[in-house]
Tab-separated table of C-alpha atoms in Angstrom:
chain	number	residue	atom	x	y	z
F	1	MET	CA	20.037	-12.859	29.744
F	2	LYS	CA	19.721	-9.397	28.253
F	3	PRO	CA	17.157	-8.929	25.479
F	4	PRO	CA	18.693	-8.683	21.978
F	5	LEU	CA	18.208	-4.916	21.687
F	6	LEU	CA	20.316	-4.381	24.830
F	7	ARG	CA	23.204	-6.644	23.800
F	8	TRP	CA	26.170	-4.970	22.131
F	9	ASP	CA	26.948	-8.013	19.989
F	10	TRP	CA	23.450	-7.725	18.478
F	11	TYR	CA	24.624	-4.539	16.765
F	12	ARG	CA	28.113	-5.702	15.793
F	13	ASP	CA	27.431	-8.714	13.603
F	14	ASP	CA	27.132	-8.511	9.826
F	15	ASN	CA	23.324	-8.518	9.812
F	16	ALA	CA	22.776	-5.802	12.413
F	17	ALA	CA	22.082	-3.072	9.848
F	18	ALA	CA	19.684	-5.354	7.962
F	19	ARG	CA	17.759	-6.038	11.172
F	20	SER	CA	17.596	-2.313	11.880
F	21	VAL	CA	16.157	-1.577	8.433
F	22	GLY	CA	13.637	-4.418	8.661
F	23	LEU	CA	12.426	-3.512	12.142
F	24	SER	CA	12.155	0.198	11.318
F	25	PHE	CA	10.214	-0.626	8.126
F	26	ILE	CA	7.747	-2.702	10.138
F	27	ALA	CA	7.578	-0.020	12.844
F	28	MET	CA	6.697	2.654	10.266
F	29	PHE	CA	3.576	0.856	9.140
F	30	CYS	CA	2.516	-0.331	12.581
F	31	ALA	CA	2.839	3.195	13.988
F	32	GLY	CA	0.688	4.470	11.135
F	33	LEU	CA	-2.053	2.040	12.177
F	34	LEU	CA	-1.900	2.696	15.905
F	35	LEU	CA	-1.452	6.454	16.252
F	36	ARG	CA	-3.807	9.288	15.383
F	37	SER	CA	-1.100	11.077	13.415
F	38	PRO	CA	1.537	9.840	10.940
F	39	TRP	CA	4.320	11.896	12.557
F	40	LEU	CA	6.046	8.899	14.177
F	41	SER	CA	6.055	6.922	10.928
F	42	GLN	CA	7.599	9.888	9.133
F	43	THR	CA	10.206	10.258	11.881
F	44	ILE	CA	11.147	6.573	11.733
F	45	GLY	CA	11.519	6.754	7.965
F	46	TYR	CA	13.760	9.805	7.981
F	47	PHE	CA	15.827	9.225	11.104
F	48	VAL	CA	15.972	5.435	11.551
F	49	LEU	CA	15.334	3.593	8.296
F	50	VAL	CA	17.437	5.772	5.990
F	51	PRO	CA	20.454	5.943	8.362
F	52	SER	CA	20.187	2.178	8.859
F	53	ALA	CA	20.229	1.731	5.078
F	54	LEU	CA	23.411	3.814	4.870
F	55	TRP	CA	24.877	1.691	7.654
F	56	PHE	CA	24.025	-1.426	5.628
F	57	VAL	CA	25.711	0.011	2.520
F	58	PHE	CA	28.819	0.733	4.609
F	59	GLN	CA	28.838	-2.813	6.011
F	60	HIS	CA	28.583	-4.260	2.483
F	61	ARG	CA	30.731	-1.645	0.721
F	62	ASN	CA	32.839	-4.383	-0.887
F	63	GLU	CA	29.749	-5.580	-2.773
F	64	ILE	CA	28.826	-2.189	-4.246
F	65	GLY	CA	30.281	-3.098	-7.632
F	66	SER	CA	27.907	-6.059	-7.911
F	67	GLY	CA	24.881	-4.077	-6.809
F	68	LEU	CA	25.021	-5.524	-3.284
F	69	ASN	CA	24.403	-8.938	-4.876
F	70	THR	CA	20.809	-8.000	-5.590
F	71	SER	CA	18.607	-9.934	-8.012
F	72	ARG	CA	17.581	-8.858	-11.483
F	73	ALA	CA	13.933	-8.570	-10.431
F	74	TYR	CA	14.856	-6.308	-7.505
F	75	ARG	CA	16.829	-4.029	-9.813
F	76	LEU	CA	13.896	-3.883	-12.262
F	77	ILE	CA	11.594	-2.693	-9.473
F	78	ILE	CA	13.969	0.006	-8.240
F	79	VAL	CA	15.043	1.215	-11.696
F	80	GLY	CA	11.415	1.189	-12.883
F	81	LEU	CA	10.354	3.361	-9.939
F	82	ALA	CA	13.267	5.735	-10.548
F	83	LEU	CA	12.343	6.088	-14.235
F	84	TYR	CA	8.694	6.600	-13.347
F	85	PHE	CA	9.460	9.498	-11.041
F	86	ALA	CA	12.086	10.937	-13.363
F	87	VAL	CA	9.413	11.251	-16.046
F	88	LEU	CA	6.974	12.878	-13.616
F	89	VAL	CA	9.581	15.397	-12.477
F	90	ALA	CA	10.631	16.123	-16.053
F	91	ALA	CA	6.999	16.723	-16.999
F	92	THR	CA	6.556	19.079	-14.068
F	93	PHE	CA	9.417	21.287	-15.256
F	94	ALA	CA	8.698	21.016	-18.974
F	95	PRO	CA	8.681	24.605	-20.361
F	96	ASP	CA	5.451	24.205	-22.369
F	97	ASN	CA	3.561	22.428	-19.604
F	98	ASP	CA	0.503	24.295	-18.358
F	99	TYR	CA	0.144	23.154	-14.756
F	100	LEU	CA	-1.018	24.630	-11.473
F	101	PRO	CA	1.691	24.625	-8.755
F	102	VAL	CA	-0.120	22.856	-5.920
F	103	GLY	CA	3.032	21.784	-4.088
F	104	SER	CA	6.648	22.725	-3.646
F	105	PRO	CA	8.930	20.951	-6.180
F	106	LEU	CA	11.553	20.493	-3.474
F	107	LYS	CA	8.965	18.926	-1.191
F	108	ARG	CA	7.942	16.555	-3.971
F	109	LEU	CA	11.571	15.667	-4.668
F	110	ARG	CA	12.168	14.949	-0.981
F	111	GLY	CA	9.113	12.700	-0.949
F	112	ILE	CA	10.375	10.827	-4.011
F	113	LEU	CA	13.799	10.258	-2.469
F	114	ILE	CA	12.495	9.018	0.893
F	115	SER	CA	9.986	6.741	-0.857
F	116	LEU	CA	12.586	5.201	-3.155
F	117	ALA	CA	15.057	4.876	-0.281
F	118	CYS	CA	12.555	2.919	1.815
F	119	VAL	CA	11.701	0.465	-0.978
F	120	ALA	CA	15.335	0.015	-2.003
F	121	ALA	CA	16.488	-0.422	1.607
F	122	ILE	CA	13.984	-3.069	2.624
F	123	GLY	CA	14.439	-4.924	-0.648
F	124	ALA	CA	18.224	-5.034	-0.285
F	125	THR	CA	18.340	-5.913	3.412
F	126	ALA	CA	15.398	-8.201	4.188
F	127	ARG	CA	17.185	-11.250	2.774
F	128	HIS	CA	19.770	-10.807	5.535
F	129	PHE	CA	17.040	-10.777	8.209
F	130	GLU	CA	15.413	-14.212	8.235
F	131	ALA	CA	12.778	-13.262	10.803
F	132	PHE	CA	11.435	-10.389	8.680
F	133	PRO	CA	8.517	-12.270	7.002
F	134	LYS	CA	7.143	-13.606	10.274
F	135	LEU	CA	7.651	-10.353	12.181
F	136	LEU	CA	5.956	-8.339	9.433
F	137	GLY	CA	2.825	-10.483	9.478
F	138	ARG	CA	2.803	-10.822	13.254
F	139	TYR	CA	3.157	-7.146	14.156
F	140	VAL	CA	0.925	-5.784	11.408
F	141	ALA	CA	-1.809	-8.230	12.482
F	142	ALA	CA	-1.412	-7.233	16.144
F	143	SER	CA	-1.418	-3.507	15.299
F	144	ILE	CA	-4.483	-3.639	13.071
F	145	LEU	CA	-6.331	-5.656	15.733
F	146	ILE	CA	-5.741	-2.880	18.264
F	147	ALA	CA	-6.653	-0.234	15.683
F	148	ALA	CA	-9.892	-2.067	14.796
F	149	ILE	CA	-10.934	-2.387	18.442
F	150	VAL	CA	-10.255	1.320	19.066
F	151	LEU	CA	-12.160	2.302	15.912
F	152	LEU	CA	-15.216	0.209	16.788
F	153	TRP	CA	-15.182	1.382	20.414
F	154	ALA	CA	-14.848	5.059	19.457
F	155	SER	CA	-17.551	4.797	16.789
F	156	HIS	CA	-19.910	3.047	19.206
F	157	SER	CA	-19.212	5.549	22.010
F	158	LEU	CA	-20.007	8.502	19.751
F	159	GLY	CA	-23.114	6.837	18.314
F	160	LEU	CA	-21.602	6.615	14.838
F	161	LEU	CA	-21.592	2.849	14.458
F	162	GLY	CA	-24.399	1.716	12.185
F	163	ASN	CA	-25.070	5.283	11.041
F	164	GLY	CA	-24.150	5.034	7.380
F	165	ARG	CA	-20.673	4.135	6.167
F	166	LEU	CA	-17.960	3.672	8.772
F	167	ASN	CA	-15.562	6.622	8.831
F	168	GLY	CA	-12.462	7.290	10.839
F	169	VAL	CA	-13.095	9.064	14.141
F	170	VAL	CA	-11.555	12.509	14.626
F	171	GLY	CA	-9.173	12.408	17.588
F	172	TYR	CA	-8.596	8.671	17.205
F	173	ASN	CA	-7.684	8.230	13.528
F	174	TRP	CA	-5.843	10.252	10.894
F	175	VAL	CA	-7.378	8.355	7.960
F	176	LEU	CA	-11.011	9.518	7.980
F	177	ASN	CA	-12.477	8.961	4.510
F	178	PRO	CA	-14.320	5.593	4.338
F	179	ASN	CA	-12.747	4.651	0.998
F	180	ALA	CA	-9.253	5.434	2.269
F	181	MET	CA	-9.870	3.627	5.556
F	182	GLY	CA	-11.335	0.639	3.731
F	183	ALA	CA	-8.255	0.495	1.504
F	184	VAL	CA	-5.853	0.524	4.472
F	185	TYR	CA	-7.800	-2.232	6.218
F	186	ALA	CA	-7.953	-4.257	2.991
F	187	ILE	CA	-4.161	-4.078	2.755
F	188	CYS	CA	-3.888	-5.282	6.358
F	189	PHE	CA	-6.408	-8.032	5.569
F	190	SER	CA	-4.095	-9.296	2.830
F	191	VAL	CA	-1.158	-9.277	5.262
F	192	ALA	CA	-3.153	-11.228	7.850
F	193	VAL	CA	-4.409	-13.813	5.339
F	194	GLY	CA	-0.935	-14.155	3.848
F	195	HIS	CA	0.517	-14.648	7.313
F	196	VAL	CA	-1.992	-17.419	8.009
F	197	LEU	CA	-0.735	-19.175	4.873
F	198	HIS	CA	2.937	-18.684	5.777
F	199	GLY	CA	4.918	-21.911	5.617
F	200	GLY	CA	6.292	-23.120	8.940
F	201	LEU	CA	3.954	-21.016	11.080
F	202	GLU	CA	2.963	-22.495	14.428
F	203	PRO	CA	-0.674	-23.732	14.484
F	204	VAL	CA	-1.415	-21.591	17.545
F	205	GLU	CA	-0.306	-18.408	15.778
F	206	ARG	CA	-2.196	-19.389	12.648
F	207	ALA	CA	-5.358	-19.896	14.702
F	208	ALA	CA	-4.848	-16.552	16.449
F	209	VAL	CA	-4.387	-14.498	13.270
F	210	LEU	CA	-7.370	-15.967	11.393
F	211	PRO	CA	-10.027	-14.246	13.611
F	212	VAL	CA	-8.084	-10.993	13.205
F	213	ALA	CA	-8.425	-11.328	9.427
F	214	LEU	CA	-12.178	-11.860	9.797
F	215	LEU	CA	-12.507	-8.790	12.031
F	216	ILE	CA	-10.603	-6.706	9.476
F	217	LEU	CA	-12.977	-7.962	6.782
F	218	VAL	CA	-15.919	-6.797	8.901
F	219	ILE	CA	-14.351	-3.316	9.102
F	220	VAL	CA	-13.965	-3.224	5.328
F	221	LEU	CA	-17.616	-4.219	4.932
F	222	LEU	CA	-18.683	-1.446	7.309
F	223	THR	CA	-16.780	1.179	5.313
F	224	GLY	CA	-18.797	0.242	2.254
F	225	SER	CA	-15.752	0.752	0.046
F	226	ARG	CA	-16.264	-1.464	-2.969
F	227	GLY	CA	-12.693	-0.979	-4.137
F	228	ALA	CA	-11.462	-2.287	-0.793
F	229	LEU	CA	-13.902	-5.194	-1.013
F	230	LEU	CA	-12.546	-6.052	-4.457
F	231	GLY	CA	-9.043	-5.984	-2.992
F	232	CYS	CA	-10.110	-8.375	-0.232
F	233	ALA	CA	-11.727	-10.611	-2.849
F	234	ALA	CA	-8.404	-10.721	-4.734
F	235	ALA	CA	-6.618	-11.797	-1.543
F	236	VAL	CA	-9.225	-14.463	-0.803
F	237	GLY	CA	-9.053	-15.717	-4.399
F	238	ILE	CA	-5.298	-16.252	-4.174
F	239	ALA	CA	-5.668	-17.882	-0.767
F	240	VAL	CA	-8.238	-20.293	-2.205
F	241	LEU	CA	-5.809	-21.283	-4.960
F	242	ALA	CA	-3.092	-21.914	-2.377
F	243	LEU	CA	-5.175	-24.217	-0.190
F	244	SER	CA	-6.310	-27.777	-0.601
F	245	ARG	CA	-9.537	-28.347	-2.500
F	246	ARG	CA	-11.452	-29.161	0.658
F	247	LEU	CA	-10.378	-25.999	2.469
F	248	ALA	CA	-10.888	-23.918	-0.669
F	249	ALA	CA	-14.437	-25.235	-1.059
F	250	ALA	CA	-15.137	-24.486	2.617
F	251	ILE	CA	-13.941	-20.889	2.225
F	252	VAL	CA	-15.980	-20.328	-0.925
F	253	LEU	CA	-19.057	-21.741	0.812
F	254	PHE	CA	-18.424	-19.516	3.841
F	255	MET	CA	-18.159	-16.392	1.666
F	256	LEU	CA	-21.399	-17.277	-0.137
F	257	LEU	CA	-23.189	-17.823	3.171
F	258	LEU	CA	-21.783	-14.541	4.497
F	259	GLY	CA	-23.129	-12.702	1.452
F	260	MET	CA	-26.544	-14.339	1.911
F	261	VAL	CA	-26.685	-13.424	5.611
F	262	LEU	CA	-25.717	-9.830	4.858
F	263	TYR	CA	-28.437	-9.545	2.254
F	264	LEU	CA	-31.101	-11.076	4.516
F	265	GLN	CA	-30.130	-9.083	7.606
F	266	TYR	CA	-29.147	-5.789	5.973
F	267	PRO	CA	-30.972	-5.590	2.621
F	268	ASP	CA	-30.930	-1.776	2.558
F	269	TRP	CA	-27.144	-1.702	3.015
F	270	VAL	CA	-26.597	-4.267	0.263
F	271	MET	CA	-28.962	-2.430	-2.089
F	272	THR	CA	-27.117	0.827	-1.376
F	273	LEU	CA	-23.896	-0.789	-2.570
F	274	ILE	CA	-25.633	-1.936	-5.744
F	275	GLU	CA	-27.496	1.321	-6.397
F	276	ARG	CA	-24.280	3.334	-6.272
F	277	GLY	CA	-23.464	1.728	-9.617
F	278	ASP	CA	-20.038	2.604	-10.931
F	279	ALA	CA	-19.911	5.740	-8.714
F	280	ASN	CA	-19.115	7.826	-11.812
F	281	ARG	CA	-15.902	5.876	-12.445
F	282	ILE	CA	-16.549	5.699	-16.205
F	283	ALA	CA	-17.120	9.465	-16.403
F	284	ILE	CA	-14.030	10.159	-14.287
F	285	TRP	CA	-11.829	7.937	-16.457
F	286	LYS	CA	-13.181	9.528	-19.634
F	287	HIS	CA	-12.330	12.993	-18.323
F	288	HIS	CA	-8.789	12.069	-17.335
F	289	LEU	CA	-8.195	10.120	-20.540
F	290	ALA	CA	-9.145	13.223	-22.523
F	291	SER	CA	-6.945	15.354	-20.257
F	292	GLY	CA	-4.001	12.991	-20.686
F	293	LEU	CA	-4.378	12.860	-24.472
F	294	GLU	CA	-3.719	16.601	-24.599
F	295	GLN	CA	-0.103	15.837	-23.607
F	296	PRO	CA	0.186	12.065	-24.184
F	297	TRP	CA	3.961	11.565	-24.092
F	298	LEU	CA	5.254	13.449	-21.073
F	299	GLY	CA	2.030	14.299	-19.260
F	300	ARG	CA	1.422	17.249	-16.985
F	301	GLY	CA	3.775	16.593	-14.080
F	302	LEU	CA	3.574	15.884	-10.359
F	303	ASN	CA	2.275	19.349	-9.490
F	304	PHE	CA	-0.620	19.392	-11.915
F	305	ASP	CA	-3.864	20.133	-10.057
F	306	ILE	CA	-5.849	17.080	-11.049
F	307	LYS	CA	-9.176	18.062	-9.393
F	308	PHE	CA	-12.209	18.719	-11.563
F	309	VAL	CA	-15.940	19.317	-11.164
F	310	LEU	CA	-18.170	16.475	-12.400
F	311	GLY	CA	-21.803	17.087	-13.286
F	312	ASP	CA	-24.053	19.528	-15.142
F	313	VAL	CA	-22.611	22.867	-14.135
F	314	ASP	CA	-23.843	26.346	-14.949
F	315	PRO	CA	-21.127	27.848	-17.186
F	316	THR	CA	-21.068	30.944	-14.969
F	317	PHE	CA	-20.649	28.903	-11.772
F	318	GLU	CA	-17.228	28.935	-10.111
F	319	PRO	CA	-16.564	26.596	-7.154
F	320	PRO	CA	-15.350	28.265	-3.960
F	321	GLN	CA	-11.618	28.411	-3.391
F	322	ASN	CA	-10.073	25.574	-1.350
F	323	LEU	CA	-13.306	23.582	-1.462
F	324	THR	CA	-12.969	20.325	0.437
F	325	TYR	CA	-16.481	18.846	0.224
F	326	PRO	CA	-18.747	17.688	-2.625
F	327	LEU	CA	-20.910	20.407	-4.166
F	328	SER	CA	-24.174	18.662	-3.322
F	329	LEU	CA	-26.296	21.820	-3.548
F	330	GLN	CA	-25.240	22.374	-7.140
F	331	ARG	CA	-25.764	18.679	-8.041
F	332	VAL	CA	-22.129	18.400	-9.000
F	333	GLU	CA	-19.170	16.759	-7.336
F	334	LEU	CA	-15.550	17.779	-6.912
F	335	ILE	CA	-13.354	14.823	-7.951
F	336	TYR	CA	-9.889	14.679	-6.435
F	337	THR	CA	-8.215	11.680	-8.083
F	338	PRO	CA	-8.472	9.706	-11.331
F	339	HIS	CA	-9.526	6.670	-9.269
F	340	ASN	CA	-7.064	4.593	-11.265
F	341	ILE	CA	-3.323	4.461	-10.692
F	342	VAL	CA	-2.474	3.822	-14.355
F	343	MET	CA	-4.712	6.684	-15.483
F	344	ALA	CA	-3.030	8.929	-12.910
F	345	ALA	CA	0.369	7.978	-14.330
F	346	PHE	CA	-0.894	8.807	-17.825
F	347	VAL	CA	-2.173	12.253	-16.846
F	348	ARG	CA	0.874	13.192	-14.771
F	349	GLY	CA	3.628	11.551	-16.825
F	350	GLY	CA	2.096	10.392	-20.089
F	351	LEU	CA	2.928	7.106	-21.767
F	352	LEU	CA	6.563	7.498	-20.695
F	353	ALA	CA	5.403	7.148	-17.073
F	354	VAL	CA	2.845	4.397	-17.705
F	355	LEU	CA	5.429	2.002	-19.159
F	356	PRO	CA	7.867	1.952	-16.192
F	357	GLN	CA	4.970	1.757	-13.743
F	358	LEU	CA	3.596	-1.345	-15.491
F	359	LEU	CA	7.128	-2.742	-15.528
F	360	VAL	CA	7.354	-2.288	-11.748
F	361	TRP	CA	4.011	-3.989	-11.103
F	362	SER	CA	4.893	-6.867	-13.460
F	363	ALA	CA	8.302	-7.443	-11.852
F	364	ALA	CA	6.724	-7.245	-8.418
F	365	LEU	CA	4.014	-9.775	-9.309
F	366	TRP	CA	6.518	-12.193	-10.834
F	367	SER	CA	8.746	-11.997	-7.756
F	368	CYS	CA	5.806	-12.439	-5.392
F	369	ILE	CA	4.708	-15.602	-7.204
F	370	GLY	CA	8.187	-17.019	-6.641
F	371	ALA	CA	8.038	-16.130	-2.944
F	372	ALA	CA	4.603	-17.762	-2.622
F	373	ARG	CA	5.950	-20.987	-4.119
F	374	ALA	CA	8.570	-20.955	-1.363
F	375	GLY	CA	5.915	-20.503	1.337
F	376	TRP	CA	5.765	-16.696	1.843
F	377	TYR	CA	2.352	-15.550	0.613
F	378	VAL	CA	2.202	-12.034	2.084
F	379	PRO	CA	3.948	-10.315	-0.883
F	380	LEU	CA	1.663	-11.886	-3.492
F	381	LEU	CA	-1.522	-11.069	-1.583
F	382	LEU	CA	-0.273	-7.543	-0.854
F	383	VAL	CA	0.545	-6.739	-4.475
F	384	ALA	CA	-2.669	-8.299	-5.802
F	385	THR	CA	-4.800	-6.422	-3.260
F	386	ALA	CA	-3.036	-3.096	-3.757
F	387	PHE	CA	-3.160	-3.239	-7.549
F	388	THR	CA	-6.852	-4.197	-7.500
F	389	ILE	CA	-7.719	-1.284	-5.212
F	390	CYS	CA	-5.614	1.181	-7.189
F	391	MET	CA	-7.313	0.252	-10.444
F	392	VAL	CA	-10.646	1.579	-9.156
F	393	ASP	CA	-9.640	4.098	-6.477
F	394	HIS	CA	-7.051	6.647	-5.442
F	395	GLU	CA	-3.753	7.370	-7.091
F	396	MET	CA	-0.143	7.514	-5.936
F	397	LEU	CA	1.933	10.574	-5.146
F	398	ALA	CA	5.361	10.512	-3.554
F	399	GLY	CA	5.483	12.342	-0.244
F	400	SER	CA	5.865	11.946	3.472
F	401	PHE	CA	4.187	8.970	5.086
F	402	SER	CA	0.462	8.872	4.276
F	403	TYR	CA	-2.204	6.253	3.622
F	404	TYR	CA	-0.978	6.062	0.023
F	405	TRP	CA	2.060	4.292	1.437
F	406	TYR	CA	-0.153	1.342	2.352
F	407	LEU	CA	-1.414	1.179	-1.226
F	408	PHE	CA	1.939	1.515	-2.979
F	409	TRP	CA	5.095	1.630	-0.887
F	410	LEU	CA	4.320	-1.185	1.543
F	411	PRO	CA	3.367	-3.659	-1.243
F	412	LEU	CA	6.291	-2.682	-3.481
F	413	GLY	CA	8.754	-2.649	-0.585
F	414	VAL	CA	7.732	-6.155	0.416
F	415	ALA	CA	7.753	-7.209	-3.257
F	416	ALA	CA	11.312	-5.898	-3.571
F	417	ALA	CA	12.264	-7.962	-0.523
F	418	ALA	CA	10.638	-11.017	-2.103
F	419	ALA	CA	12.434	-10.332	-5.394
F	420	ASN	CA	15.739	-10.293	-3.569
F	421	GLY	CA	15.142	-13.578	-1.758
F	422	ALA	CA	13.647	-12.603	1.596
F	423	GLY	CA	11.683	-15.405	3.200
F	424	ARG	CA	13.463	-18.179	1.324
F	425	ALA	CA	16.293	-18.957	3.713
F	426	ALA	CA	13.923	-20.905	5.927
F	427	GLN	CA	12.899	-22.953	2.898
F	428	GLY	CA	16.497	-24.011	2.239
F	429	LEU	CA	16.767	-21.925	-0.938
F	430	ARG	CA	19.466	-19.508	-1.998
F	431	ILE	CA	18.896	-15.974	-0.765
F	432	ASP	CA	21.748	-14.199	-2.479
F	433	ARG	CA	20.467	-14.465	-6.072
F	434	LEU	CA	17.239	-15.500	-7.720
F	435	GLU	CA	18.661	-16.235	-11.136
F	436	GLY	CA	17.770	-19.864	-11.602
F	437	LYS	CA	20.742	-21.307	-9.735
F	438	PRO	CA	20.217	-24.524	-7.765
F	439	ALA	CA	19.471	-24.436	-4.065
F	440	ARG	CA	22.202	-25.086	-1.574
């Protein structure tokens, strides 16, 4: 028998386009984990996922008037994202806005469109592809396992393992910063843990994915990224609530013992985490709050150069052009992001951008809770982990595939799928609308 991908009837049935979107969405994120460049993920997004989405719209053209029978929560997520970016673009081109053009407006617009298209496509189609939840967890777990092994091997071979915080390795990884790498691995940790909790999963697969989750947690610990560790803690906290009391107590005990062992075996490393304090987060947020209050309604736009120098600086000192490293010799530091996704929305788009962004996160969380009740925990853990990380690190900009996609587009894409009923067909629930109607 020919494999499905080689059978013509596999492409001709009503769900062929949905399968193509779902598989290309999964392939985008797996390729980003496995390769040392994001070029393949970008290519899949532009030339496979988007055309597949158009194919899906053509297949379901008779449903266009009803919004492709999508749920209210799904529409809130997509419309909220569209409003959010509309405000950012409007702020960028506001005539009285004093901003520094750090990127092409057309490039930004292209990034917005591809980002929205990916979230909208997977949210609209995943309910027609019943295998999507299992395949997402399975392939992301397999990909991050390979990526973790390569990272540890490369770091050990170059004598980098155990020498400070774990970074990406040039020539093997394209995400190099320890905070960024920790965030990506934390997101994959939430996928792995959520997959372990997935209803109807075979015990063998559950037992195979659990060690992968533990290995990912070790990677996050080695990066020393406290934001990523908080994200992992959010995922573990939700997992504990989902399990029986006995299993929950065992996990809590294990985490306490792990913390004790780490402190006894690596006291200097633990004390380094503690001594870093808030890592200037309070000062960074104060600066960006003051910056945002200068234009509180519409903000400064997508192209506003958000970098600033933190520390006691000589008034006559000017940082070198295109500086990419902290100014350690001057006892100051160049800060690149607000380290808070809501604060970033406030600076770039003002209150008019903050409101739709909070709407999107709220709709996503509500939808993910519903999916978890039906047995699909990956969306809830993803959104909780991503939001936790983004409240203390990074920000979100629309663009070609980058590690920000793991922090924003992957969680919201999966949340949109959950909002539209993906993962519920196997539970015997309706997958066409999530509007309180009884199950079939």
